[in-house]
Amino acid sequence: MNLLIYILVYPIIWLLSILPFRVLYFISDGVYLLVYYVIGYRKKVVLSNLKIAFPDKTDKELIKISKQFYHHFVDIFIEMIKSFTISEKEINEHYKYTNVELLTDLYKDGKSAILSGAHYGNWEWIINLPSKIDYKGYAAYTKVNNTYFENKILKTRERFGVFFKPTAYIISEIDKNSKEYIQSLYGLLSDQSPQLKKTFYWSEFLGVKVPIHTGAEMLAKKYDLNIVFMEVKKVKRGYYETTFSLITNDAKKYKDYELTDIFLNKVEKQIKERPEFYFWTHKRFKHKDKAPD
């Protein structure tokens, strides 16, 4: 069944991916109308999240942000489809870096680093980063149930030089590279809710006490890794700029969870400036009523 689905669906995805951007965004506008007004995909979740995160905004303001988010949300999936056939020249035109020299300078200290970010803007197209740095690039990802699609997605992403590892295996990869002195950059998105049974830390995020992923901080301290934050800015439709900022080059000097709070503050700042570009369809506040006193 998985093979049949792949045979039927992938040709459609491929045909869409070779279309020019202007045609794809025309399609995106139509899909937005379908998703928002007809299907209503997770509209209650999105609006609930926005009300919790921005209690001072009016319903009219929240609905406006919601609509802007859905436009961006559909664009992201269109851009993911484009990733199947996008050329290196095209992705470099659409996804730029303002200060890649920060990573170049950090590489000189001989340490590996964690590139910490959020589901904000476009996080997929950072796959073009390895051509601009000396680190060996890795990214953690969630496995796809259909192995045929997973293999195709990995092949598509890894052609730009990033090695994708399932989240469950990224620690073993870091451990292996550390022992073999392979200087690497590990991309981790740490803004979604961890499973409660795996929660070690609760903190305020957008004014709400929620469980927090602490893996980046834990790994940085254990393996003496630098931590760099990636701030993505949507310049205009289909064009993004990423700016890097150093969170620390000495993780062990920080108290437990201080680095995690620094990361959260950076994500919050980004969201408050342009909330429509955050991934509001996931239930970020689903555990808020279970927070410890």
PDB file of C-alpha atoms in Angstrom:
ATOM      1  CA  MET A   1       0.000   0.000   0.000  1.00  0.00           C
ATOM      2  CA  ASN A   2       2.832   2.422   0.841  1.00  0.00           C
ATOM      3  CA  LEU A   3       4.442   1.728  -2.528  1.00  0.00           C
ATOM      4  CA  LEU A   4       1.142   2.247  -4.341  1.00  0.00           C
ATOM      5  CA  ILE A   5       0.589   5.586  -2.595  1.00  0.00           C
ATOM      6  CA  TYR A   6       4.112   6.640  -3.491  1.00  0.00           C
ATOM      7  CA  ILE A   7       3.673   5.645  -7.163  1.00  0.00           C
ATOM      8  CA  LEU A   8       0.415   7.572  -7.397  1.00  0.00           C
ATOM      9  CA  VAL A   9       1.348  10.692  -5.419  1.00  0.00           C
ATOM     10  CA  TYR A  10       5.027  11.358  -6.080  1.00  0.00           C
ATOM     11  CA  PRO A  11       4.622  12.137  -9.829  1.00  0.00           C
ATOM     12  CA  ILE A  12       2.091  14.836  -8.895  1.00  0.00           C
ATOM     13  CA  ILE A  13       4.496  16.298  -6.314  1.00  0.00           C
ATOM     14  CA  TRP A  14       7.329  16.237  -8.855  1.00  0.00           C
ATOM     15  CA  LEU A  15       5.219  17.959 -11.534  1.00  0.00           C
ATOM     16  CA  LEU A  16       4.231  20.662  -9.040  1.00  0.00           C
ATOM     17  CA  SER A  17       7.828  21.125  -7.918  1.00  0.00           C
ATOM     18  CA  ILE A  18       9.093  21.979 -11.401  1.00  0.00           C
ATOM     19  CA  LEU A  19       6.586  24.806 -11.798  1.00  0.00           C
ATOM     20  CA  PRO A  20       7.890  28.411 -11.545  1.00  0.00           C
ATOM     21  CA  PHE A  21       7.502  30.115  -8.187  1.00  0.00           C
ATOM     22  CA  ARG A  22       4.902  32.562  -9.484  1.00  0.00           C
ATOM     23  CA  VAL A  23       2.663  29.662 -10.557  1.00  0.00           C
ATOM     24  CA  LEU A  24       3.196  27.823  -7.276  1.00  0.00           C
ATOM     25  CA  TYR A  25       2.189  30.870  -5.234  1.00  0.00           C
ATOM     26  CA  PHE A  26      -0.895  31.314  -7.423  1.00  0.00           C
ATOM     27  CA  ILE A  27      -1.794  27.720  -6.514  1.00  0.00           C
ATOM     28  CA  SER A  28      -0.981  28.485  -2.876  1.00  0.00           C
ATOM     29  CA  ASP A  29      -3.522  31.319  -2.848  1.00  0.00           C
ATOM     30  CA  GLY A  30      -6.212  28.911  -4.030  1.00  0.00           C
ATOM     31  CA  VAL A  31      -5.226  26.242  -1.512  1.00  0.00           C
ATOM     32  CA  TYR A  32      -5.321  28.873   1.256  1.00  0.00           C
ATOM     33  CA  LEU A  33      -8.978  29.597   0.484  1.00  0.00           C
ATOM     34  CA  LEU A  34      -9.730  25.882   0.587  1.00  0.00           C
ATOM     35  CA  VAL A  35      -7.786  25.205   3.793  1.00  0.00           C
ATOM     36  CA  TYR A  36      -9.015  28.247   5.714  1.00  0.00           C
ATOM     37  CA  TYR A  37     -12.599  28.776   4.546  1.00  0.00           C
ATOM     38  CA  VAL A  38     -13.735  25.300   3.432  1.00  0.00           C
ATOM     39  CA  ILE A  39     -11.748  22.676   5.359  1.00  0.00           C
ATOM     40  CA  GLY A  40     -10.987  24.929   8.329  1.00  0.00           C
ATOM     41  CA  TYR A  41      -7.884  22.908   9.131  1.00  0.00           C
ATOM     42  CA  ARG A  42      -7.088  23.331  12.858  1.00  0.00           C
ATOM     43  CA  LYS A  43      -8.617  26.816  12.920  1.00  0.00           C
ATOM     44  CA  LYS A  44      -9.782  26.350  16.515  1.00  0.00           C
ATOM     45  CA  VAL A  45      -6.297  25.246  17.585  1.00  0.00           C
ATOM     46  CA  VAL A  46      -4.644  28.214  15.871  1.00  0.00           C
ATOM     47  CA  LEU A  47      -7.072  30.760  17.295  1.00  0.00           C
ATOM     48  CA  SER A  48      -6.858  29.205  20.764  1.00  0.00           C
ATOM     49  CA  ASN A  49      -3.046  29.354  20.670  1.00  0.00           C
ATOM     50  CA  LEU A  50      -3.123  32.983  19.565  1.00  0.00           C
ATOM     51  CA  LYS A  51      -5.597  33.956  22.306  1.00  0.00           C
ATOM     52  CA  ILE A  52      -3.373  32.354  24.922  1.00  0.00           C
ATOM     53  CA  ALA A  53      -0.181  33.898  23.551  1.00  0.00           C
ATOM     54  CA  PHE A  54      -1.658  37.370  22.969  1.00  0.00           C
ATOM     55  CA  PRO A  55      -4.408  37.928  25.568  1.00  0.00           C
ATOM     56  CA  ASP A  56      -4.311  41.712  25.034  1.00  0.00           C
ATOM     57  CA  LYS A  57      -5.177  41.561  21.342  1.00  0.00           C
ATOM     58  CA  THR A  58      -8.744  41.946  20.121  1.00  0.00           C
ATOM     59  CA  ASP A  59     -10.619  39.186  18.295  1.00  0.00           C
ATOM     60  CA  LYS A  60     -10.296  41.213  15.100  1.00  0.00           C
ATOM     61  CA  GLU A  61      -6.509  41.407  15.497  1.00  0.00           C
ATOM     62  CA  LEU A  62      -6.259  37.696  16.254  1.00  0.00           C
ATOM     63  CA  ILE A  63      -8.334  36.726  13.215  1.00  0.00           C
ATOM     64  CA  LYS A  64      -6.123  38.920  11.028  1.00  0.00           C
ATOM     65  CA  ILE A  65      -2.993  37.192  12.365  1.00  0.00           C
ATOM     66  CA  SER A  66      -4.698  33.828  11.869  1.00  0.00           C
ATOM     67  CA  LYS A  67      -5.409  34.533   8.204  1.00  0.00           C
ATOM     68  CA  GLN A  68      -1.884  35.804   7.649  1.00  0.00           C
ATOM     69  CA  PHE A  69      -0.566  32.662   9.290  1.00  0.00           C
ATOM     70  CA  TYR A  70      -2.604  30.375   7.011  1.00  0.00           C
ATOM     71  CA  HIS A  71      -1.290  32.178   3.932  1.00  0.00           C
ATOM     72  CA  HIS A  72       2.237  31.547   5.191  1.00  0.00           C
ATOM     73  CA  PHE A  73       1.392  28.014   6.333  1.00  0.00           C
ATOM     74  CA  VAL A  74       0.305  26.982   2.840  1.00  0.00           C
ATOM     75  CA  ASP A  75       3.299  28.764   1.304  1.00  0.00           C
ATOM     76  CA  ILE A  76       5.622  26.675   3.506  1.00  0.00           C
ATOM     77  CA  PHE A  77       4.164  23.428   2.189  1.00  0.00           C
ATOM     78  CA  ILE A  78       4.381  24.717  -1.366  1.00  0.00           C
ATOM     79  CA  GLU A  79       8.036  25.571  -0.698  1.00  0.00           C
ATOM     80  CA  MET A  80       8.601  22.082   0.720  1.00  0.00           C
ATOM     81  CA  ILE A  81       7.260  20.647  -2.533  1.00  0.00           C
ATOM     82  CA  LYS A  82       9.535  22.980  -4.503  1.00  0.00           C
ATOM     83  CA  SER A  83      12.463  21.553  -2.511  1.00  0.00           C
ATOM     84  CA  PHE A  84      12.220  18.283  -4.452  1.00  0.00           C
ATOM     85  CA  THR A  85      13.644  19.872  -7.595  1.00  0.00           C
ATOM     86  CA  ILE A  86      14.945  23.299  -6.551  1.00  0.00           C
ATOM     87  CA  SER A  87      18.425  24.033  -7.892  1.00  0.00           C
ATOM     88  CA  GLU A  88      21.321  25.263  -5.787  1.00  0.00           C
ATOM     89  CA  LYS A  89      21.198  28.588  -7.631  1.00  0.00           C
ATOM     90  CA  GLU A  90      17.491  29.011  -6.905  1.00  0.00           C
ATOM     91  CA  ILE A  91      17.706  28.127  -3.226  1.00  0.00           C
ATOM     92  CA  ASN A  92      20.675  30.476  -2.772  1.00  0.00           C
ATOM     93  CA  GLU A  93      18.639  33.295  -4.310  1.00  0.00           C
ATOM     94  CA  HIS A  94      15.663  32.638  -2.052  1.00  0.00           C
ATOM     95  CA  TYR A  95      17.442  31.764   1.205  1.00  0.00           C
ATOM     96  CA  LYS A  96      20.325  33.983   2.256  1.00  0.00           C
ATOM     97  CA  TYR A  97      22.495  34.473   5.354  1.00  0.00           C
ATOM     98  CA  THR A  98      23.415  37.869   6.756  1.00  0.00           C
ATOM     99  CA  ASN A  99      26.427  36.827   8.860  1.00  0.00           C
ATOM    100  CA  VAL A 100      27.634  33.335   7.974  1.00  0.00           C
ATOM    101  CA  GLU A 101      31.095  34.541   9.026  1.00  0.00           C
ATOM    102  CA  LEU A 102      30.029  33.973  12.652  1.00  0.00           C
ATOM    103  CA  LEU A 103      29.993  30.232  11.943  1.00  0.00           C
ATOM    104  CA  THR A 104      33.278  30.538  10.044  1.00  0.00           C
ATOM    105  CA  ASP A 105      34.924  32.178  13.048  1.00  0.00           C
ATOM    106  CA  LEU A 106      33.491  29.642  15.497  1.00  0.00           C
ATOM    107  CA  TYR A 107      34.795  26.784  13.384  1.00  0.00           C
ATOM    108  CA  LYS A 108      38.323  27.998  14.034  1.00  0.00           C
ATOM    109  CA  ASP A 109      38.055  27.159  17.747  1.00  0.00           C
ATOM    110  CA  GLY A 110      37.940  23.453  16.881  1.00  0.00           C
ATOM    111  CA  LYS A 111      34.597  22.746  18.566  1.00  0.00           C
ATOM    112  CA  SER A 112      31.358  21.423  17.140  1.00  0.00           C
ATOM    113  CA  ALA A 113      28.153  23.423  17.546  1.00  0.00           C
ATOM    114  CA  ILE A 114      24.404  23.168  17.902  1.00  0.00           C
ATOM    115  CA  LEU A 115      22.331  25.342  15.578  1.00  0.00           C
ATOM    116  CA  SER A 116      19.207  25.997  17.619  1.00  0.00           C
ATOM    117  CA  GLY A 117      16.023  27.274  16.051  1.00  0.00           C
ATOM    118  CA  ALA A 118      12.223  27.271  16.012  1.00  0.00           C
ATOM    119  CA  HIS A 119       9.447  26.340  13.613  1.00  0.00           C
ATOM    120  CA  TYR A 120       9.372  29.876  12.325  1.00  0.00           C
ATOM    121  CA  GLY A 121       9.544  31.328   8.819  1.00  0.00           C
ATOM    122  CA  ASN A 122      11.080  28.685   6.572  1.00  0.00           C
ATOM    123  CA  TRP A 123      13.344  26.250   8.413  1.00  0.00           C
ATOM    124  CA  GLU A 124      13.487  23.725   5.555  1.00  0.00           C
ATOM    125  CA  TRP A 125      15.637  25.680   3.128  1.00  0.00           C
ATOM    126  CA  ILE A 126      18.547  25.941   5.545  1.00  0.00           C
ATOM    127  CA  ILE A 127      19.665  22.752   3.771  1.00  0.00           C
ATOM    128  CA  ASN A 128      21.801  25.007   1.564  1.00  0.00           C
ATOM    129  CA  LEU A 129      24.002  26.052   4.511  1.00  0.00           C
ATOM    130  CA  PRO A 130      26.711  23.308   4.212  1.00  0.00           C
ATOM    131  CA  SER A 131      28.059  24.832   0.990  1.00  0.00           C
ATOM    132  CA  LYS A 132      28.900  27.995   2.921  1.00  0.00           C
ATOM    133  CA  ILE A 133      30.589  26.523   6.016  1.00  0.00           C
ATOM    134  CA  ASP A 134      33.333  24.041   6.907  1.00  0.00           C
ATOM    135  CA  TYR A 135      31.351  22.075   9.485  1.00  0.00           C
ATOM    136  CA  LYS A 136      29.882  18.697   8.616  1.00  0.00           C
ATOM    137  CA  GLY A 137      26.156  19.431   8.781  1.00  0.00           C
ATOM    138  CA  TYR A 138      23.507  17.314  10.514  1.00  0.00           C
ATOM    139  CA  ALA A 139      19.819  17.825  11.202  1.00  0.00           C
ATOM    140  CA  ALA A 140      17.419  15.931  13.441  1.00  0.00           C
ATOM    141  CA  TYR A 141      14.119  14.945  11.845  1.00  0.00           C
ATOM    142  CA  THR A 142      10.954  12.960  12.562  1.00  0.00           C
ATOM    143  CA  LYS A 143      10.653   9.803  10.498  1.00  0.00           C
ATOM    144  CA  VAL A 144       7.935   9.540   7.830  1.00  0.00           C
ATOM    145  CA  ASN A 145       5.694   6.465   8.052  1.00  0.00           C
ATOM    146  CA  ASN A 146       5.932   5.765   4.321  1.00  0.00           C
ATOM    147  CA  THR A 147       9.493   4.487   3.765  1.00  0.00           C
ATOM    148  CA  TYR A 148       9.368   5.249   0.024  1.00  0.00           C
ATOM    149  CA  PHE A 149       8.565   8.898   0.668  1.00  0.00           C
ATOM    150  CA  GLU A 150      11.089   9.029   3.480  1.00  0.00           C
ATOM    151  CA  ASN A 151      13.879   7.784   1.227  1.00  0.00           C
ATOM    152  CA  LYS A 152      12.952  10.305  -1.466  1.00  0.00           C
ATOM    153  CA  ILE A 153      12.734  13.178   1.014  1.00  0.00           C
ATOM    154  CA  LEU A 154      16.116  12.316   2.525  1.00  0.00           C
ATOM    155  CA  LYS A 155      17.711  12.026  -0.905  1.00  0.00           C
ATOM    156  CA  THR A 156      16.245  15.402  -1.857  1.00  0.00           C
ATOM    157  CA  ARG A 157      17.390  17.159   1.320  1.00  0.00           C
ATOM    158  CA  GLU A 158      20.816  15.573   1.532  1.00  0.00           C
ATOM    159  CA  ARG A 159      21.885  16.546  -1.993  1.00  0.00           C
ATOM    160  CA  PHE A 160      22.911  19.936  -0.570  1.00  0.00           C
ATOM    161  CA  GLY A 161      25.233  18.331   1.971  1.00  0.00           C
ATOM    162  CA  VAL A 162      23.163  17.968   5.156  1.00  0.00           C
ATOM    163  CA  PHE A 163      23.012  14.549   6.810  1.00  0.00           C
ATOM    164  CA  PHE A 164      19.589  13.884   8.328  1.00  0.00           C
ATOM    165  CA  LYS A 165      19.293  11.658  11.371  1.00  0.00           C
ATOM    166  CA  PRO A 166      16.097  10.595  13.185  1.00  0.00           C
ATOM    167  CA  THR A 167      15.772  12.505  16.442  1.00  0.00           C
ATOM    168  CA  ALA A 168      16.223   9.280  18.424  1.00  0.00           C
ATOM    169  CA  TYR A 169      19.638   8.717  16.828  1.00  0.00           C
ATOM    170  CA  ILE A 170      21.087  12.221  16.802  1.00  0.00           C
ATOM    171  CA  ILE A 171      22.674  11.767  20.252  1.00  0.00           C
ATOM    172  CA  SER A 172      24.562   8.667  19.139  1.00  0.00           C
ATOM    173  CA  GLU A 173      25.781  10.588  16.084  1.00  0.00           C
ATOM    174  CA  ILE A 174      27.049  13.433  18.266  1.00  0.00           C
ATOM    175  CA  ASP A 175      28.760  10.935  20.540  1.00  0.00           C
ATOM    176  CA  LYS A 176      30.406   9.174  17.590  1.00  0.00           C
ATOM    177  CA  ASN A 177      31.617  12.399  15.970  1.00  0.00           C
ATOM    178  CA  SER A 178      32.914  13.689  19.303  1.00  0.00           C
ATOM    179  CA  LYS A 179      35.039  10.564  19.790  1.00  0.00           C
ATOM    180  CA  GLU A 180      36.322  10.735  16.214  1.00  0.00           C
ATOM    181  CA  TYR A 181      36.983  14.505  16.378  1.00  0.00           C
ATOM    182  CA  ILE A 182      34.665  15.262  13.450  1.00  0.00           C
ATOM    183  CA  GLN A 183      33.770  18.940  13.763  1.00  0.00           C
ATOM    184  CA  SER A 184      30.059  19.179  13.065  1.00  0.00           C
ATOM    185  CA  LEU A 185      27.048  21.495  13.177  1.00  0.00           C
ATOM    186  CA  TYR A 186      23.813  19.953  14.490  1.00  0.00           C
ATOM    187  CA  GLY A 187      20.489  21.566  13.607  1.00  0.00           C
ATOM    188  CA  LEU A 188      17.858  21.198  16.333  1.00  0.00           C
ATOM    189  CA  LEU A 189      14.383  22.758  16.459  1.00  0.00           C
ATOM    190  CA  SER A 190      13.432  22.887  20.134  1.00  0.00           C
ATOM    191  CA  ASP A 191      10.224  24.895  20.396  1.00  0.00           C
ATOM    192  CA  GLN A 192       7.564  22.183  20.458  1.00  0.00           C
ATOM    193  CA  SER A 193       6.220  20.334  23.496  1.00  0.00           C
ATOM    194  CA  PRO A 194       8.136  17.288  24.760  1.00  0.00           C
ATOM    195  CA  GLN A 195       6.296  14.233  26.054  1.00  0.00           C
ATOM    196  CA  LEU A 196       5.406  14.740  29.694  1.00  0.00           C
ATOM    197  CA  LYS A 197       7.264  11.584  30.722  1.00  0.00           C
ATOM    198  CA  LYS A 198      10.406  13.072  29.162  1.00  0.00           C
ATOM    199  CA  THR A 199       9.953  16.522  30.692  1.00  0.00           C
ATOM    200  CA  PHE A 200      12.646  17.768  33.062  1.00  0.00           C
ATOM    201  CA  TYR A 201      11.879  21.471  33.014  1.00  0.00           C
ATOM    202  CA  TRP A 202       8.873  23.792  32.931  1.00  0.00           C
ATOM    203  CA  SER A 203       9.188  27.470  32.083  1.00  0.00           C
ATOM    204  CA  GLU A 204       7.150  30.394  30.798  1.00  0.00           C
ATOM    205  CA  PHE A 205       6.778  30.618  27.045  1.00  0.00           C
ATOM    206  CA  LEU A 206       4.657  33.483  25.721  1.00  0.00           C
ATOM    207  CA  GLY A 207       3.364  34.009  29.233  1.00  0.00           C
ATOM    208  CA  VAL A 208       2.346  30.397  29.831  1.00  0.00           C
ATOM    209  CA  LYS A 209       4.121  27.778  31.948  1.00  0.00           C
ATOM    210  CA  VAL A 210       4.774  24.795  29.661  1.00  0.00           C
ATOM    211  CA  PRO A 211       7.129  21.796  29.427  1.00  0.00           C
ATOM    212  CA  ILE A 212      10.351  22.631  27.600  1.00  0.00           C
ATOM    213  CA  HIS A 213      12.832  20.655  25.526  1.00  0.00           C
ATOM    214  CA  THR A 214      16.252  20.849  27.188  1.00  0.00           C
ATOM    215  CA  GLY A 215      18.170  18.533  24.863  1.00  0.00           C
ATOM    216  CA  ALA A 216      20.256  21.241  23.202  1.00  0.00           C
ATOM    217  CA  GLU A 217      21.529  22.516  26.550  1.00  0.00           C
ATOM    218  CA  MET A 218      22.191  18.993  27.837  1.00  0.00           C
ATOM    219  CA  LEU A 219      24.162  18.018  24.736  1.00  0.00           C
ATOM    220  CA  ALA A 220      26.126  21.280  24.704  1.00  0.00           C
ATOM    221  CA  LYS A 221      27.247  20.737  28.284  1.00  0.00           C
ATOM    222  CA  LYS A 222      28.038  17.054  27.868  1.00  0.00           C
ATOM    223  CA  TYR A 223      30.050  17.400  24.647  1.00  0.00           C
ATOM    224  CA  ASP A 224      31.329  20.981  25.058  1.00  0.00           C
ATOM    225  CA  LEU A 225      29.429  22.315  22.062  1.00  0.00           C
ATOM    226  CA  ASN A 226      28.875  25.928  21.086  1.00  0.00           C
ATOM    227  CA  ILE A 227      25.227  26.966  20.764  1.00  0.00           C
ATOM    228  CA  VAL A 228      24.144  29.271  17.936  1.00  0.00           C
ATOM    229  CA  PHE A 229      20.621  30.622  17.417  1.00  0.00           C
ATOM    230  CA  MET A 230      19.192  30.982  13.919  1.00  0.00           C
ATOM    231  CA  GLU A 231      16.737  33.843  13.478  1.00  0.00           C
ATOM    232  CA  VAL A 232      14.763  33.577  10.254  1.00  0.00           C
ATOM    233  CA  LYS A 233      13.234  36.662   8.666  1.00  0.00           C
ATOM    234  CA  LYS A 234      10.727  36.516   5.828  1.00  0.00           C
ATOM    235  CA  VAL A 235      11.845  39.368   3.585  1.00  0.00           C
ATOM    236  CA  LYS A 236       9.000  38.891   1.126  1.00  0.00           C
ATOM    237  CA  ARG A 237       7.036  36.003  -0.288  1.00  0.00           C
ATOM    238  CA  GLY A 238       9.447  33.173  -1.051  1.00  0.00           C
ATOM    239  CA  TYR A 239      12.532  35.034   0.199  1.00  0.00           C
ATOM    240  CA  TYR A 240      14.173  34.580   3.580  1.00  0.00           C
ATOM    241  CA  GLU A 241      17.198  35.819   5.498  1.00  0.00           C
ATOM    242  CA  THR A 242      18.764  34.002   8.415  1.00  0.00           C
ATOM    243  CA  THR A 243      20.907  35.755  11.004  1.00  0.00           C
ATOM    244  CA  PHE A 244      23.049  33.823  13.465  1.00  0.00           C
ATOM    245  CA  SER A 245      23.743  34.836  17.052  1.00  0.00           C
ATOM    246  CA  LEU A 246      25.981  33.098  19.556  1.00  0.00           C
ATOM    247  CA  ILE A 247      24.177  31.885  22.679  1.00  0.00           C
ATOM    248  CA  THR A 248      27.350  30.532  24.255  1.00  0.00           C
ATOM    249  CA  ASN A 249      30.794  29.137  23.524  1.00  0.00           C
ATOM    250  CA  ASP A 250      31.121  27.840  27.109  1.00  0.00           C
ATOM    251  CA  ALA A 251      27.947  25.957  28.008  1.00  0.00           C
ATOM    252  CA  LYS A 252      29.314  24.432  31.200  1.00  0.00           C
ATOM    253  CA  LYS A 253      29.564  27.770  32.997  1.00  0.00           C
ATOM    254  CA  TYR A 254      25.772  28.216  32.972  1.00  0.00           C
ATOM    255  CA  LYS A 255      23.406  26.948  35.624  1.00  0.00           C
ATOM    256  CA  ASP A 256      20.900  24.303  34.631  1.00  0.00           C
ATOM    257  CA  TYR A 257      18.260  25.596  32.204  1.00  0.00           C
ATOM    258  CA  GLU A 258      19.746  29.093  31.855  1.00  0.00           C
ATOM    259  CA  LEU A 259      20.715  28.384  28.246  1.00  0.00           C
ATOM    260  CA  THR A 260      17.266  26.963  27.560  1.00  0.00           C
ATOM    261  CA  ASP A 261      15.685  30.191  28.865  1.00  0.00           C
ATOM    262  CA  ILE A 262      17.986  32.292  26.672  1.00  0.00           C
ATOM    263  CA  PHE A 263      16.849  30.284  23.663  1.00  0.00           C
ATOM    264  CA  LEU A 264      13.170  30.672  24.616  1.00  0.00           C
ATOM    265  CA  ASN A 265      13.546  34.432  24.994  1.00  0.00           C
ATOM    266  CA  LYS A 266      14.998  34.669  21.496  1.00  0.00           C
ATOM    267  CA  VAL A 267      12.133  32.622  20.058  1.00  0.00           C
ATOM    268  CA  GLU A 268       9.580  34.753  21.926  1.00  0.00           C
ATOM    269  CA  LYS A 269      11.077  37.964  20.602  1.00  0.00           C
ATOM    270  CA  GLN A 270      10.884  36.653  17.067  1.00  0.00           C
ATOM    271  CA  ILE A 271       7.263  35.561  17.467  1.00  0.00           C
ATOM    272  CA  LYS A 272       6.107  38.811  19.043  1.00  0.00           C
ATOM    273  CA  GLU A 273       7.577  40.848  16.201  1.00  0.00           C
ATOM    274  CA  ARG A 274       5.833  38.861  13.444  1.00  0.00           C
ATOM    275  CA  PRO A 275       3.493  36.233  14.957  1.00  0.00           C
ATOM    276  CA  GLU A 276       2.056  35.161  11.604  1.00  0.00           C
ATOM    277  CA  PHE A 277       5.228  33.302  10.679  1.00  0.00           C
ATOM    278  CA  TYR A 278       5.206  30.920  13.653  1.00  0.00           C
ATOM    279  CA  PHE A 279       3.838  27.369  13.332  1.00  0.00           C
ATOM    280  CA  TRP A 280       0.590  27.780  15.298  1.00  0.00           C
ATOM    281  CA  THR A 281      -1.121  24.530  14.231  1.00  0.00           C
ATOM    282  CA  HIS A 282       0.706  22.448  16.851  1.00  0.00           C
ATOM    283  CA  LYS A 283      -0.774  22.428  20.357  1.00  0.00           C
ATOM    284  CA  ARG A 284       2.044  24.288  22.087  1.00  0.00           C
ATOM    285  CA  PHE A 285       0.043  24.939  25.268  1.00  0.00           C
ATOM    286  CA  LYS A 286      -1.724  21.561  25.614  1.00  0.00           C
ATOM    287  CA  HIS A 287      -0.044  20.791  28.944  1.00  0.00           C
ATOM    288  CA  LYS A 288      -0.476  24.221  30.555  1.00  0.00           C
ATOM    289  CA  ASP A 289      -3.004  22.923  33.106  1.00  0.00           C
ATOM    290  CA  LYS A 290      -0.573  20.221  34.246  1.00  0.00           C
ATOM    291  CA  ALA A 291       2.243  22.601  35.206  1.00  0.00           C
ATOM    292  CA  PRO A 292       3.749  21.974  38.642  1.00  0.00           C
ATOM    293  CA  ASP A 293       3.223  24.638  41.308  1.00  0.00           C
TER     294      ASP A 293
END
